[in-house]
Coordinates of C-alpha atoms and ligand atoms in Angstrom, one line a residue:
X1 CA -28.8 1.5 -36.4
X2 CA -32.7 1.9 -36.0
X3 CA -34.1 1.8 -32.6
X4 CA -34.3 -1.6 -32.6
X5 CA -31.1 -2.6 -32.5
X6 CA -29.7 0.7 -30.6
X7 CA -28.2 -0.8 -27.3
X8 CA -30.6 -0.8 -24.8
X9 CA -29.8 2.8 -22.7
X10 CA -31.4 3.2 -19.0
X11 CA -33.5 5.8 -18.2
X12 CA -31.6 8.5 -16.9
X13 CA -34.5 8.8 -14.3
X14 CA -34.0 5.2 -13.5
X15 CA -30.9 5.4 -11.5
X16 CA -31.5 8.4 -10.1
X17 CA -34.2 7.0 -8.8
X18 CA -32.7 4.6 -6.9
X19 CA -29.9 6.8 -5.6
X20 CA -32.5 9.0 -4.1
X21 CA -34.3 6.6 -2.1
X22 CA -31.9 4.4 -1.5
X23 CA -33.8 1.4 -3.1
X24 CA -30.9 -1.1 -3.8
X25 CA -29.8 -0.6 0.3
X26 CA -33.4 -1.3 1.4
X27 CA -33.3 -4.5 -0.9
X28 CA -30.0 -5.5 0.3
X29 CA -30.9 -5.2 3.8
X30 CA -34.2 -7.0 3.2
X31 CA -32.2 -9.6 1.5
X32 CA -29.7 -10.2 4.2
X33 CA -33.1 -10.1 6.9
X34 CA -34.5 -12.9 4.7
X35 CA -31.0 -14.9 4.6
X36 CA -30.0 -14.7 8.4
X37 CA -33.9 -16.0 9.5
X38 CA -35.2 -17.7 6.6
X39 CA -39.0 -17.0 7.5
X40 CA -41.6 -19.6 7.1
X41 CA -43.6 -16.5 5.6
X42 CA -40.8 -14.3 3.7
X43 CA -43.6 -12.1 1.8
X44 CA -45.4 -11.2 5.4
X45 CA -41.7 -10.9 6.8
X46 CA -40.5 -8.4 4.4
X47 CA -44.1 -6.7 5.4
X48 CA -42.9 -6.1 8.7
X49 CA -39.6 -5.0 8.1
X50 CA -40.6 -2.9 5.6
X51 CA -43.0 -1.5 8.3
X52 CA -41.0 -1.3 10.8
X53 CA -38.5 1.0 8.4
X54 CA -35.4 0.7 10.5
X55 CA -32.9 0.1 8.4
X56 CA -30.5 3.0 9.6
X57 CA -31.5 3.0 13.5
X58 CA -28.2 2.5 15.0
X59 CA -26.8 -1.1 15.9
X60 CA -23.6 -0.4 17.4
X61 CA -20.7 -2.7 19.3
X62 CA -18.6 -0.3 21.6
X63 CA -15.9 -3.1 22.9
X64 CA -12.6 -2.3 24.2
X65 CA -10.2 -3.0 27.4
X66 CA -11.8 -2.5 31.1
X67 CA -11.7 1.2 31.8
X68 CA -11.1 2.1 28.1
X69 CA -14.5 4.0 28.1
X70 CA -16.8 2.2 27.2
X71 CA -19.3 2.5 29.1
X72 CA -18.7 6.6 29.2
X73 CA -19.0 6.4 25.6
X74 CA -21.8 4.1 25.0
X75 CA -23.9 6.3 27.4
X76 CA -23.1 9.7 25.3
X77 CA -23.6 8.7 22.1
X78 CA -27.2 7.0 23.6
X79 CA -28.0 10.6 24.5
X80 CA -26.9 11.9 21.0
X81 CA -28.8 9.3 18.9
X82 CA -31.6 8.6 21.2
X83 CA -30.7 4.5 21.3
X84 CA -30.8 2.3 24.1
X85 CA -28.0 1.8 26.2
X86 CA -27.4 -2.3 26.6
X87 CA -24.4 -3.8 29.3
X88 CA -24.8 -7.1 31.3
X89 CA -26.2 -5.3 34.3
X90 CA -29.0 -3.7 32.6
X91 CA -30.0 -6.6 30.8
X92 CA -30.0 -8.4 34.4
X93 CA -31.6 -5.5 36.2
X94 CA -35.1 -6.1 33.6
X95 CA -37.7 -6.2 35.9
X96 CA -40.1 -7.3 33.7
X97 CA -38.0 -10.7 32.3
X98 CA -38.9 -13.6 33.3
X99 CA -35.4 -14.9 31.7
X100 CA -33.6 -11.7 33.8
X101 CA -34.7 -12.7 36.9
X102 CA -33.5 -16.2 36.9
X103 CA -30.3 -14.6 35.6
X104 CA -29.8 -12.4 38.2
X105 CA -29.6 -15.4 40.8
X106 CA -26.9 -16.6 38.9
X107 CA -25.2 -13.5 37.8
X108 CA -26.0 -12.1 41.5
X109 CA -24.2 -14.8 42.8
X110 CA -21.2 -13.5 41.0
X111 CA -20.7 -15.5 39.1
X112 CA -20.3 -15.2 35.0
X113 CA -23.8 -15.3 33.5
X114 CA -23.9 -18.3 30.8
X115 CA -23.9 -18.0 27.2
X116 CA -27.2 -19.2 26.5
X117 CA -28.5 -17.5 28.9
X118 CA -26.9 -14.1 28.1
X119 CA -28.0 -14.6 24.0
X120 CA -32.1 -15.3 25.2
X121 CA -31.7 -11.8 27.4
X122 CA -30.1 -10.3 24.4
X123 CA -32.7 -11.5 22.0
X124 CA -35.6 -10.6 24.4
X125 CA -34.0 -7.1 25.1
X126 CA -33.1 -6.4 21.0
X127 CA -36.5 -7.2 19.9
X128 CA -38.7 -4.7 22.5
X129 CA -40.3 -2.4 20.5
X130 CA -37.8 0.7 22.2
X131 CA -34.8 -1.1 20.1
X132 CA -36.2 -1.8 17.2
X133 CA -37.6 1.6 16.6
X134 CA -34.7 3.7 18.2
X135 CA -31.7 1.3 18.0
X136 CA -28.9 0.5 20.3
X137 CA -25.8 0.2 21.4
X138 CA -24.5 -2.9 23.2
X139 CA -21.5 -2.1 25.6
X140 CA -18.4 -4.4 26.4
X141 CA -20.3 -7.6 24.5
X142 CA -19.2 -9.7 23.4
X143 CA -16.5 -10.2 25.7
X144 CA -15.5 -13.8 23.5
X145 CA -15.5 -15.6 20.3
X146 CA -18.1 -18.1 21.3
X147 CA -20.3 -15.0 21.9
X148 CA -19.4 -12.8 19.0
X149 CA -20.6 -16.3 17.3
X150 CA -23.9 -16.9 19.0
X151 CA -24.8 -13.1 18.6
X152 CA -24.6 -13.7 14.8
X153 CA -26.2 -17.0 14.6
X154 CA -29.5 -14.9 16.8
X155 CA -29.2 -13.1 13.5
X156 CA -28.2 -9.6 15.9
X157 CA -26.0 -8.0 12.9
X158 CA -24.3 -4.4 14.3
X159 CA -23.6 -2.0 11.6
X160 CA -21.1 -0.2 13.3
X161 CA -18.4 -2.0 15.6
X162 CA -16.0 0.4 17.8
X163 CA -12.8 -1.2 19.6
X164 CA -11.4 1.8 22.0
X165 CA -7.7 1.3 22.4
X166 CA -5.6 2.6 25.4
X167 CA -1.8 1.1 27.0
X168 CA -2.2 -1.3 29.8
X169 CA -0.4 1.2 32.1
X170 CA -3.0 4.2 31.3
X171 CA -6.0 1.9 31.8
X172 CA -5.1 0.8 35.3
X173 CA -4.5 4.2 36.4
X174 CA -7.2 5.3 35.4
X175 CA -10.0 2.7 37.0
X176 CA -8.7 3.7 40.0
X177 CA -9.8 7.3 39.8
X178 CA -13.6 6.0 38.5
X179 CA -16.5 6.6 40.3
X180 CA -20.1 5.5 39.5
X181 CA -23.4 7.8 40.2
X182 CA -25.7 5.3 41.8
X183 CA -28.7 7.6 40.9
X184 CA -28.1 6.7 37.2
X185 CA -25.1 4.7 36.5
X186 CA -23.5 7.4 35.2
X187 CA -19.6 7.0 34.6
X188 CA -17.2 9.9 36.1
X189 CA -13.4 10.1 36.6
X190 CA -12.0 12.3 39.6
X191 CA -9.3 14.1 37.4
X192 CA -10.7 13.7 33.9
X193 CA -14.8 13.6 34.1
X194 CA -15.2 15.2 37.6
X195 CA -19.1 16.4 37.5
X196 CA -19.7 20.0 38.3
X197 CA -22.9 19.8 40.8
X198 CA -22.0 19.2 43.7
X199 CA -25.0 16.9 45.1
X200 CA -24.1 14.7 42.1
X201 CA -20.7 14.6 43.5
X202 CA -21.6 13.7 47.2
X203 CA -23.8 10.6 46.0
X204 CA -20.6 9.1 43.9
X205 CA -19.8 5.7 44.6
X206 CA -16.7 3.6 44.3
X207 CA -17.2 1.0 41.9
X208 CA -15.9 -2.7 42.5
X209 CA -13.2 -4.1 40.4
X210 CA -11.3 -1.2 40.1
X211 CA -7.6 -2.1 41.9
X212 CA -4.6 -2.2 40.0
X213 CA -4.7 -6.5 40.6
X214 CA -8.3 -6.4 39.9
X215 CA -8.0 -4.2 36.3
X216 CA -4.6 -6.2 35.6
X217 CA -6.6 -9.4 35.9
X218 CA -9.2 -8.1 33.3
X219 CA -6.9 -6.7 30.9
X220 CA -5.2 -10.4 30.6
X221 CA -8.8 -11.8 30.2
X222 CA -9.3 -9.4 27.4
X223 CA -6.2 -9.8 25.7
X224 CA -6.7 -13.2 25.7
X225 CA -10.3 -12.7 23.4
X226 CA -10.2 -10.0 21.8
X227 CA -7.8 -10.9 18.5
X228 CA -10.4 -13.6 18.5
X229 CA -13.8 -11.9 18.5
X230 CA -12.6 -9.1 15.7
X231 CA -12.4 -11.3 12.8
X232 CA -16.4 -11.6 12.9
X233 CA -16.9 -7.8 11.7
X234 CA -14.6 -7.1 9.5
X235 CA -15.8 -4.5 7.3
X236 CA -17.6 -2.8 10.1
X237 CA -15.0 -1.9 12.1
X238 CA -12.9 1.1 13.8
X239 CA -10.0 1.2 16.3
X240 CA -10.4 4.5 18.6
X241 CA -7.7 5.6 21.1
X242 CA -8.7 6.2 24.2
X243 CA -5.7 7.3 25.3
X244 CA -7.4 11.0 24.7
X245 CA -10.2 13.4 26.1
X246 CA -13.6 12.0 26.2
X247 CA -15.0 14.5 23.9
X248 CA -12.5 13.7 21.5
X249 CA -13.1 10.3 21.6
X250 CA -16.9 10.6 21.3
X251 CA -16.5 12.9 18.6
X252 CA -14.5 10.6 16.4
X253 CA -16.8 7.6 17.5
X254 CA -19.9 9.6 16.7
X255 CA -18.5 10.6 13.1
X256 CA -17.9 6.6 12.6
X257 CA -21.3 5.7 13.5
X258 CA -23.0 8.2 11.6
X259 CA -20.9 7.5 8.5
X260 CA -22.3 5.0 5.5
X261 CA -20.5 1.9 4.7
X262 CA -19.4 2.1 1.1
X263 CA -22.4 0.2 -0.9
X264 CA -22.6 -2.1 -3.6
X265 CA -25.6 0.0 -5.1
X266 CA -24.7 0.9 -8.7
X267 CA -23.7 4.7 -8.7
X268 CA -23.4 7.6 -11.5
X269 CA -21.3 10.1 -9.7
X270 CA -22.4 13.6 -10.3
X271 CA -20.1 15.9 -9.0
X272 CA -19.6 19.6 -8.5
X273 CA -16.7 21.0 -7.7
X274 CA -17.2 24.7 -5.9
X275 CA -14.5 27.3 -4.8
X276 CA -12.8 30.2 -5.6
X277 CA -10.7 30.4 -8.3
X278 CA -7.0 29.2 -8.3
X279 CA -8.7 26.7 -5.1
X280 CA -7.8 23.7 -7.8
X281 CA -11.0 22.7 -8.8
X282 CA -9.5 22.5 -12.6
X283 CA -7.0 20.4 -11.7
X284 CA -9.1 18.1 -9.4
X285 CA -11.7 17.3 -11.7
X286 CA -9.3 16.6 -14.4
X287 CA -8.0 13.8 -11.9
X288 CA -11.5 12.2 -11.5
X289 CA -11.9 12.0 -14.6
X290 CA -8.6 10.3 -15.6
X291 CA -9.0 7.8 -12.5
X292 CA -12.8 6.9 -13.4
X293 CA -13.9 8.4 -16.2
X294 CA -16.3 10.2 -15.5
X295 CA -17.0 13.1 -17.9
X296 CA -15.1 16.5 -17.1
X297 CA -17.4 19.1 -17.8
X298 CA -16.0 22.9 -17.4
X299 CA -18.4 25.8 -17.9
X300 CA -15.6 28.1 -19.2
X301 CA -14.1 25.8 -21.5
X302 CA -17.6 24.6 -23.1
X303 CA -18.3 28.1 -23.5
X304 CA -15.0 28.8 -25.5
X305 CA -16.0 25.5 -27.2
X306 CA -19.3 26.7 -28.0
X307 CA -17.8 30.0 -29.4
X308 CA -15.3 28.6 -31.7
X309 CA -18.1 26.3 -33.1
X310 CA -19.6 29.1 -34.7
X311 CA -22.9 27.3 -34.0
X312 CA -26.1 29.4 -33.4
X313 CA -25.7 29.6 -29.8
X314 CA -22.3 30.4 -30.2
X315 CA -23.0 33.1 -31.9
X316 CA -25.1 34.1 -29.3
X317 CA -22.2 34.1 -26.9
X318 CA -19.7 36.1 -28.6
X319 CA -21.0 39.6 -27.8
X320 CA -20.6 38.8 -24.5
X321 CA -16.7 37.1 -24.8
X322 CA -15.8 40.6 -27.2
X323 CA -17.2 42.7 -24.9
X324 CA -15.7 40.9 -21.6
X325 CA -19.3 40.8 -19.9
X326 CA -21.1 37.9 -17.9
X327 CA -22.9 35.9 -20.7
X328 CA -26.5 35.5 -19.1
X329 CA -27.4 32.5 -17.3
X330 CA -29.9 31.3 -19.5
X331 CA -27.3 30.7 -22.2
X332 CA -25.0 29.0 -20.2
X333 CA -27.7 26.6 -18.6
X334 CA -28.8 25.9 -22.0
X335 CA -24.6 24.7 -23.1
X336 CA -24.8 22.8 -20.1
X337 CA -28.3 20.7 -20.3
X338 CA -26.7 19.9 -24.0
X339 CA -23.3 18.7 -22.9
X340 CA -24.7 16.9 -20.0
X341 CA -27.4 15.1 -21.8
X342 CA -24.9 13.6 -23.5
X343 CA -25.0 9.8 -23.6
X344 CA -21.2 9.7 -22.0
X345 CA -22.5 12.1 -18.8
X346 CA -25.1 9.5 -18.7
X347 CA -23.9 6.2 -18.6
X348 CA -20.5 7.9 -16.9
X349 CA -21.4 10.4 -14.7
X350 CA -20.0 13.8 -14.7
X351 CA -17.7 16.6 -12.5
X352 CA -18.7 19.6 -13.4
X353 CA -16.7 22.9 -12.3
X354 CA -17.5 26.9 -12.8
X355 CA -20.9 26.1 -12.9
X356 CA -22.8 27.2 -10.4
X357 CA -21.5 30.0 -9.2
X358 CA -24.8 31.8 -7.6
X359 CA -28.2 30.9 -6.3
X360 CA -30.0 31.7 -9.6
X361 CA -27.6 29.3 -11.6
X362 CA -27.9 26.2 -9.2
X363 CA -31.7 27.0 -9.1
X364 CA -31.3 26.5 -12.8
X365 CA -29.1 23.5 -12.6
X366 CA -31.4 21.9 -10.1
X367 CA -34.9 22.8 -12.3
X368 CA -32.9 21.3 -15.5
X369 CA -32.4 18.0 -13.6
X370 CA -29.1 18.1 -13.0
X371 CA -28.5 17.9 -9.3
X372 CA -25.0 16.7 -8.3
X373 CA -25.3 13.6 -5.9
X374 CA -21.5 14.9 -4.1
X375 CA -20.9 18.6 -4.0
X376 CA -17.5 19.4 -2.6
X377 CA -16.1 22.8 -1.7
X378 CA -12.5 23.5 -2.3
X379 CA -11.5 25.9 1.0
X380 CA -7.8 27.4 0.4
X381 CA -6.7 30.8 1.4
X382 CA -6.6 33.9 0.0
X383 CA -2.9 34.1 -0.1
X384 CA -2.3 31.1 -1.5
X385 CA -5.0 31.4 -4.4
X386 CA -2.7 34.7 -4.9
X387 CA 0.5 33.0 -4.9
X388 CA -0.5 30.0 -7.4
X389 CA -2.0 32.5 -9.7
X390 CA -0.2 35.9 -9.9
X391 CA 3.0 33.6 -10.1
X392 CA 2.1 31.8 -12.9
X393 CA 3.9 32.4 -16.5
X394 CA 4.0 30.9 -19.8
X395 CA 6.7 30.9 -22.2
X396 CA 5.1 32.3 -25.5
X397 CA 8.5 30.3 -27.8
X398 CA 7.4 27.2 -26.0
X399 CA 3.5 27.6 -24.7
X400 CA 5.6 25.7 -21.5
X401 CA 3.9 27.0 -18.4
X402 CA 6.1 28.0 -15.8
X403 CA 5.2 29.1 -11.6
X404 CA 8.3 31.8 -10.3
X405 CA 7.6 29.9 -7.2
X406 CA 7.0 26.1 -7.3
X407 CA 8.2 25.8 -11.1
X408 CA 10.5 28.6 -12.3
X409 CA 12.4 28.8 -15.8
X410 CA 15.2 26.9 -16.0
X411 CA 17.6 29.7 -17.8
X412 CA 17.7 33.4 -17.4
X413 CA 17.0 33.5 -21.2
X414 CA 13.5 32.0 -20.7
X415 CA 12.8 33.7 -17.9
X416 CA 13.2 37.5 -19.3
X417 CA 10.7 36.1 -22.1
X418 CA 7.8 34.9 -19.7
X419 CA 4.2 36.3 -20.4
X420 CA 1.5 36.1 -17.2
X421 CA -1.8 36.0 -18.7
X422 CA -4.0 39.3 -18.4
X423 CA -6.4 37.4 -15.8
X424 CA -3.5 36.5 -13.6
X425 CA -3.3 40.1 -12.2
X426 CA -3.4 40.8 -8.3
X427 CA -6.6 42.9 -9.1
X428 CA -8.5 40.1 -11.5
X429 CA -8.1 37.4 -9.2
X430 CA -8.8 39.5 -6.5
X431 CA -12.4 40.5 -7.7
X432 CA -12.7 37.2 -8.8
X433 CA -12.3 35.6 -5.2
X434 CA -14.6 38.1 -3.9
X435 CA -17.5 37.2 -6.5
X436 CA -17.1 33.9 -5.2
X437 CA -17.5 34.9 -1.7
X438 CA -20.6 36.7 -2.1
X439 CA -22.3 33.9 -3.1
X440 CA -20.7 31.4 -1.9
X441 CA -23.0 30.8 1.8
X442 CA -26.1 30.6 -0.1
X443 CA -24.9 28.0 -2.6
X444 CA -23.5 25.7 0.1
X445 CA -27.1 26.3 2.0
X446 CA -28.7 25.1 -1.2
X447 CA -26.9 21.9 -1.7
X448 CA -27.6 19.1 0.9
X449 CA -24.7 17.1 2.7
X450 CA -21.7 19.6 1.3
X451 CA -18.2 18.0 1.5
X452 CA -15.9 21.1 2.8
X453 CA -12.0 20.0 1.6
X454 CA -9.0 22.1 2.6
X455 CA -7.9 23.0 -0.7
X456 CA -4.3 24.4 0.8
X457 CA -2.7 20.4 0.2
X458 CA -0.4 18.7 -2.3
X459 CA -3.0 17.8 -5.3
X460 CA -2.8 14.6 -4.0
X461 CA -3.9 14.8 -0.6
X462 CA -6.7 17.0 -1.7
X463 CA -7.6 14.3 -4.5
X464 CA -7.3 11.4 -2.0
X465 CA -10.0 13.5 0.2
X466 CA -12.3 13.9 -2.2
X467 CA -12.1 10.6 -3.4
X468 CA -12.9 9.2 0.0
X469 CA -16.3 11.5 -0.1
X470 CA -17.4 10.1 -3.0
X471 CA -16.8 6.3 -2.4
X472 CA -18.5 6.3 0.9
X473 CA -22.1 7.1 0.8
X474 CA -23.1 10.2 3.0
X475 CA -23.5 10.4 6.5
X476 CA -26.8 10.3 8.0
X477 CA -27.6 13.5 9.7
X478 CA -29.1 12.6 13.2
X479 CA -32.3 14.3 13.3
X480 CA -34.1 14.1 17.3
Ligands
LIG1 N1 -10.9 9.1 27.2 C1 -10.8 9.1 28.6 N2 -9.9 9.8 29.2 C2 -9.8 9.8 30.5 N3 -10.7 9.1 31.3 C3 -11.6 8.4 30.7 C4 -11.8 8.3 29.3 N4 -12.8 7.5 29.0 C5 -13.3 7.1 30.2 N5 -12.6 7.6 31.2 C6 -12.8 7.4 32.7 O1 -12.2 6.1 32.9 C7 -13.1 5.4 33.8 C8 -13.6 4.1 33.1 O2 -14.5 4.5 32.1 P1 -15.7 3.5 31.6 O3 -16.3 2.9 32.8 O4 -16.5 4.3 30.7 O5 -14.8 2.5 30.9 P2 -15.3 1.0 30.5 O6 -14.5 0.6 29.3 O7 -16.8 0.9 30.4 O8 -14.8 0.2 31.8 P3 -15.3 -1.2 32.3 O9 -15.2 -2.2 31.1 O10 -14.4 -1.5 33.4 O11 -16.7 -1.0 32.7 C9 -14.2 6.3 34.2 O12 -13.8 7.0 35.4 C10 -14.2 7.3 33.1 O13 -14.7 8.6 33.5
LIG2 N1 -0.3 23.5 -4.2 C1 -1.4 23.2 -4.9 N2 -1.6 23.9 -6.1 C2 -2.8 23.6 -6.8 C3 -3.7 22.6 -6.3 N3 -4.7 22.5 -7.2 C4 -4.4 23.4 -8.2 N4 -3.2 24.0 -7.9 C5 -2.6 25.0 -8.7 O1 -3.4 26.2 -8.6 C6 -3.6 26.8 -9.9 C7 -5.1 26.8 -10.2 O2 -5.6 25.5 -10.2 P1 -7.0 25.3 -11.0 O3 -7.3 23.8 -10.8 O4 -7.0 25.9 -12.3 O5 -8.0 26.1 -10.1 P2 -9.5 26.5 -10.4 O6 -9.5 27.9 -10.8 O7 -10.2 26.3 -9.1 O8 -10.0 25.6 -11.5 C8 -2.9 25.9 -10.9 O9 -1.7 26.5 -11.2 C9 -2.6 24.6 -10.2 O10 -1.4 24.1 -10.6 C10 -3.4 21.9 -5.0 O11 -4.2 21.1 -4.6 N5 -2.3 22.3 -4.4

């Protein structure tokens, strides 16, 4: 097969490309821009969306049950991503809207502001320069289908949609201990957000609304809408309880929001597996590779393989195997760029594991051109790499492996016969562990956007974790 008719093989440097600047998400976003308002000019329009590079600004719906925390939670995670807080009132108090003004006569008059009327304010408020550049986060809207509806058709797409969840019972019990800070809106509770200076305290204010009948009334009106209004964001949603601290609440709602939705973008995983040994790094990456075939690439075990090759470099390597010392870095980089070259690695990706295990080797993994796109850390105990190790035995009749704890011999006979291997020992895996410790804080400082798992699980739970890390893109670190 000449050249010519070889099957046509990306550049490796083609998708890595992409994965690195994210080039099929900009042109899916672009796209989706073009669909939703079709622009007379769509070359100048994706100009101007390309300059205004806002793609991940946040766009967030906080919606949930009167008294839920909403508000609360809209305003804290404002602060935290520096976006602009949007609620009814603030888009009626805009001094400098033509539209709010004439709004305010009808909302001041109490009464419900209409549709239309509430989509031009929204439109007028989402397209300031503040939201576009910084994002936002629109608090209790929609409150109805017809709205969720007209939001979409003004092409205002969220990214992020939170529903906070809390029992009737808890909610009306709780508006009645709300107070509002007239200064700044700010939301406080007198039992579960009381504010600790004092003048701030004197100034609060009862809000309206806030009886049991009052609360009661709202929680039918929302009840009524809001199994209607959650079908328009499907993939894009998450349920909170709010039947919880505040902090906790905003901490789970800030991990959401900063978290990726799993892309469409075509995606070589290259993973690394790092921890101790015994952490299950072996066994993990033998499960990736069986559920999606990617390439399982072990340091030791290409090493060995290397060795019993009797090829040049193997020969290089066996000093170092017969004399049980460290085989130098350069050799090993040198197995791995060959293995990992491979057209397989390539067009399947990889998990590789054992490798690196210092500074010096990821420096050399990195300069090769072999960064991982998902590093993961396997975190389990000291005690329990001891107890999966040291326990381990093998039957030498049988070459059955055998654990005195989670798998021991089934007869007395096989058990007085049991071999552990020499590297099992209490002292190996001991120095082994610490070796891996000593290093280990500057190679998690070297890799971005590490994926710490608690290795101390069933197999499964600690697969089903990982998995989940490399499905959904990274999380975008906030940076103020
Ligand atoms: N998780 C929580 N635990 C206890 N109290 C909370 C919690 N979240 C908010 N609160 C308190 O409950 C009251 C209502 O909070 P908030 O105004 O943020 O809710 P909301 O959903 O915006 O209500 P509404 O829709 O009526 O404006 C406030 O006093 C707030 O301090
Ligand atoms: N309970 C438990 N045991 C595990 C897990 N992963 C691996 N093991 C066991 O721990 C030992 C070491 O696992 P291995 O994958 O070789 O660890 P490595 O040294 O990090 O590659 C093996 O006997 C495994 O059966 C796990 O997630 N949970």
């Amino acid at each position: 097969m000449d050249a010519t008719t070889a099957p046509h093989q990306i550049p490796v440097e083609m998708p890595q490309y992409g994965e690195r600047h994210h080039i099929f998400e900009i042109m899916q976003v672009m796209l989706q821009e073009l669909l939703i308002h079709q622009p007379e000019e769509p070359i100048q329009f994706m100009l101007n969306h390309l300059r205004r590079d806002n793609d991940m600004v946040p766009r967030i719906f906080i919606l949930g049950p009167p008294a839920s925390g909403k508000t609360t939670i809209a305003m804290w995670l404002c602060k935290h991503l520096n976006a602009s807080l949007i609620t009814k009132q603030n888009l009626i108090r805009n001094e400098f809207s033509v539209i709010a003004a004439k709004a305010a006569t009808v909302f001041g008059a109490n009464q419900a502001i209409p549709d239309s009327m509430l989509m031009e304010l929204l439109e007028e408020r989402l397209t300031n320069d503040e939201c576009v550049s910084k994002g936002w986060i629109l608090d209790g809207i929609p409150e109805t289908r017809e709205q969720a509806l007209m939001i979409q058709t003004c092409g205002i797409s969220p990214r992020h949609v939170i529903v906070l969840s809390a029992p009737d019972t808890v909610l009306i019990e709780r508006n009645l201990g709300k107070r509002i800070d007239p200064y700044n809106g700010e939301v406080y509770h007198t039992t579960f957000d009381w504010p600790s200076d004092t003048e701030v305290q004197s100034r609060l204010k009862v809000p309206l609304g806030i009886s049991e009948e009052e609360t009661a009334k709202r929680l039918m009106e929302y009840h009524k809408n809001i199994n209607r209004i959650l079908p328009s964001y499907p993939k894009i949603l998450k349920v909170i309880s709010s039947d919880q601290p505040c902090v906790d609440v905003f901490y789970q709602a800030l991990t959401y929001v900063q978290s990726q939705h799993r892309s469409n973008a075509p995606f070589t995983p290259k993973i690394l597996l790092c921890g101790p040994t015994g952490s299950g790094k072996s066994l993990q990456a033998a499960l990736l590779a069986q559920k999606y075939g990617i390439i399982n690439v072990c340091c030791g075990h290409l090493l060995k393989e290397a060795l019993a090759s009797n090829s040049n470099i193997g020969e290089y390597i066996r000093p170092f195997f017969e004399q049980e010392m460290q085989v130098p870095d350069q050799i090993i980089i040198r197995v791995l760029i060959n293995r990992l070259s491979k057209q397989d690695c390539i067009r399947c990706g990889w998990v590789l594991h054992g490798f690196p295990q210092d500074l010096n080797q990821a420096t050399l993994l990195d300069n090769a051109g072999f960064m991982p796109n998902r590093v993961f850390f396997l975190n389990v105990p000291y005690d329990s790499v001891i107890e999966r190790l040291t326990l381990r035995r093998t039957d030498p009749a049988t070459g059955e492996r055998y654990h005195l704890m989670y798998k021991p011999p089934p007869t007395m006979q096989i058990q007085k016969r049991l071999m552990q291997h020499p590297e099992d020992t209490e002292e190996k895996v001991k120095l082994k562990i610490d070796s891996f410790y000593r290093n280990s804080s500057l190679l998690e400082d070297y890799f971005d956007d590490v994926i710490y798992v608690n290795g101390d699980q069933d197999p499964y739970t600690v697969f089903e974790y990982i998995e989940s890390g490399i499905i959904l893109p990274l999380p975008t670190k906030v940076t103020l």
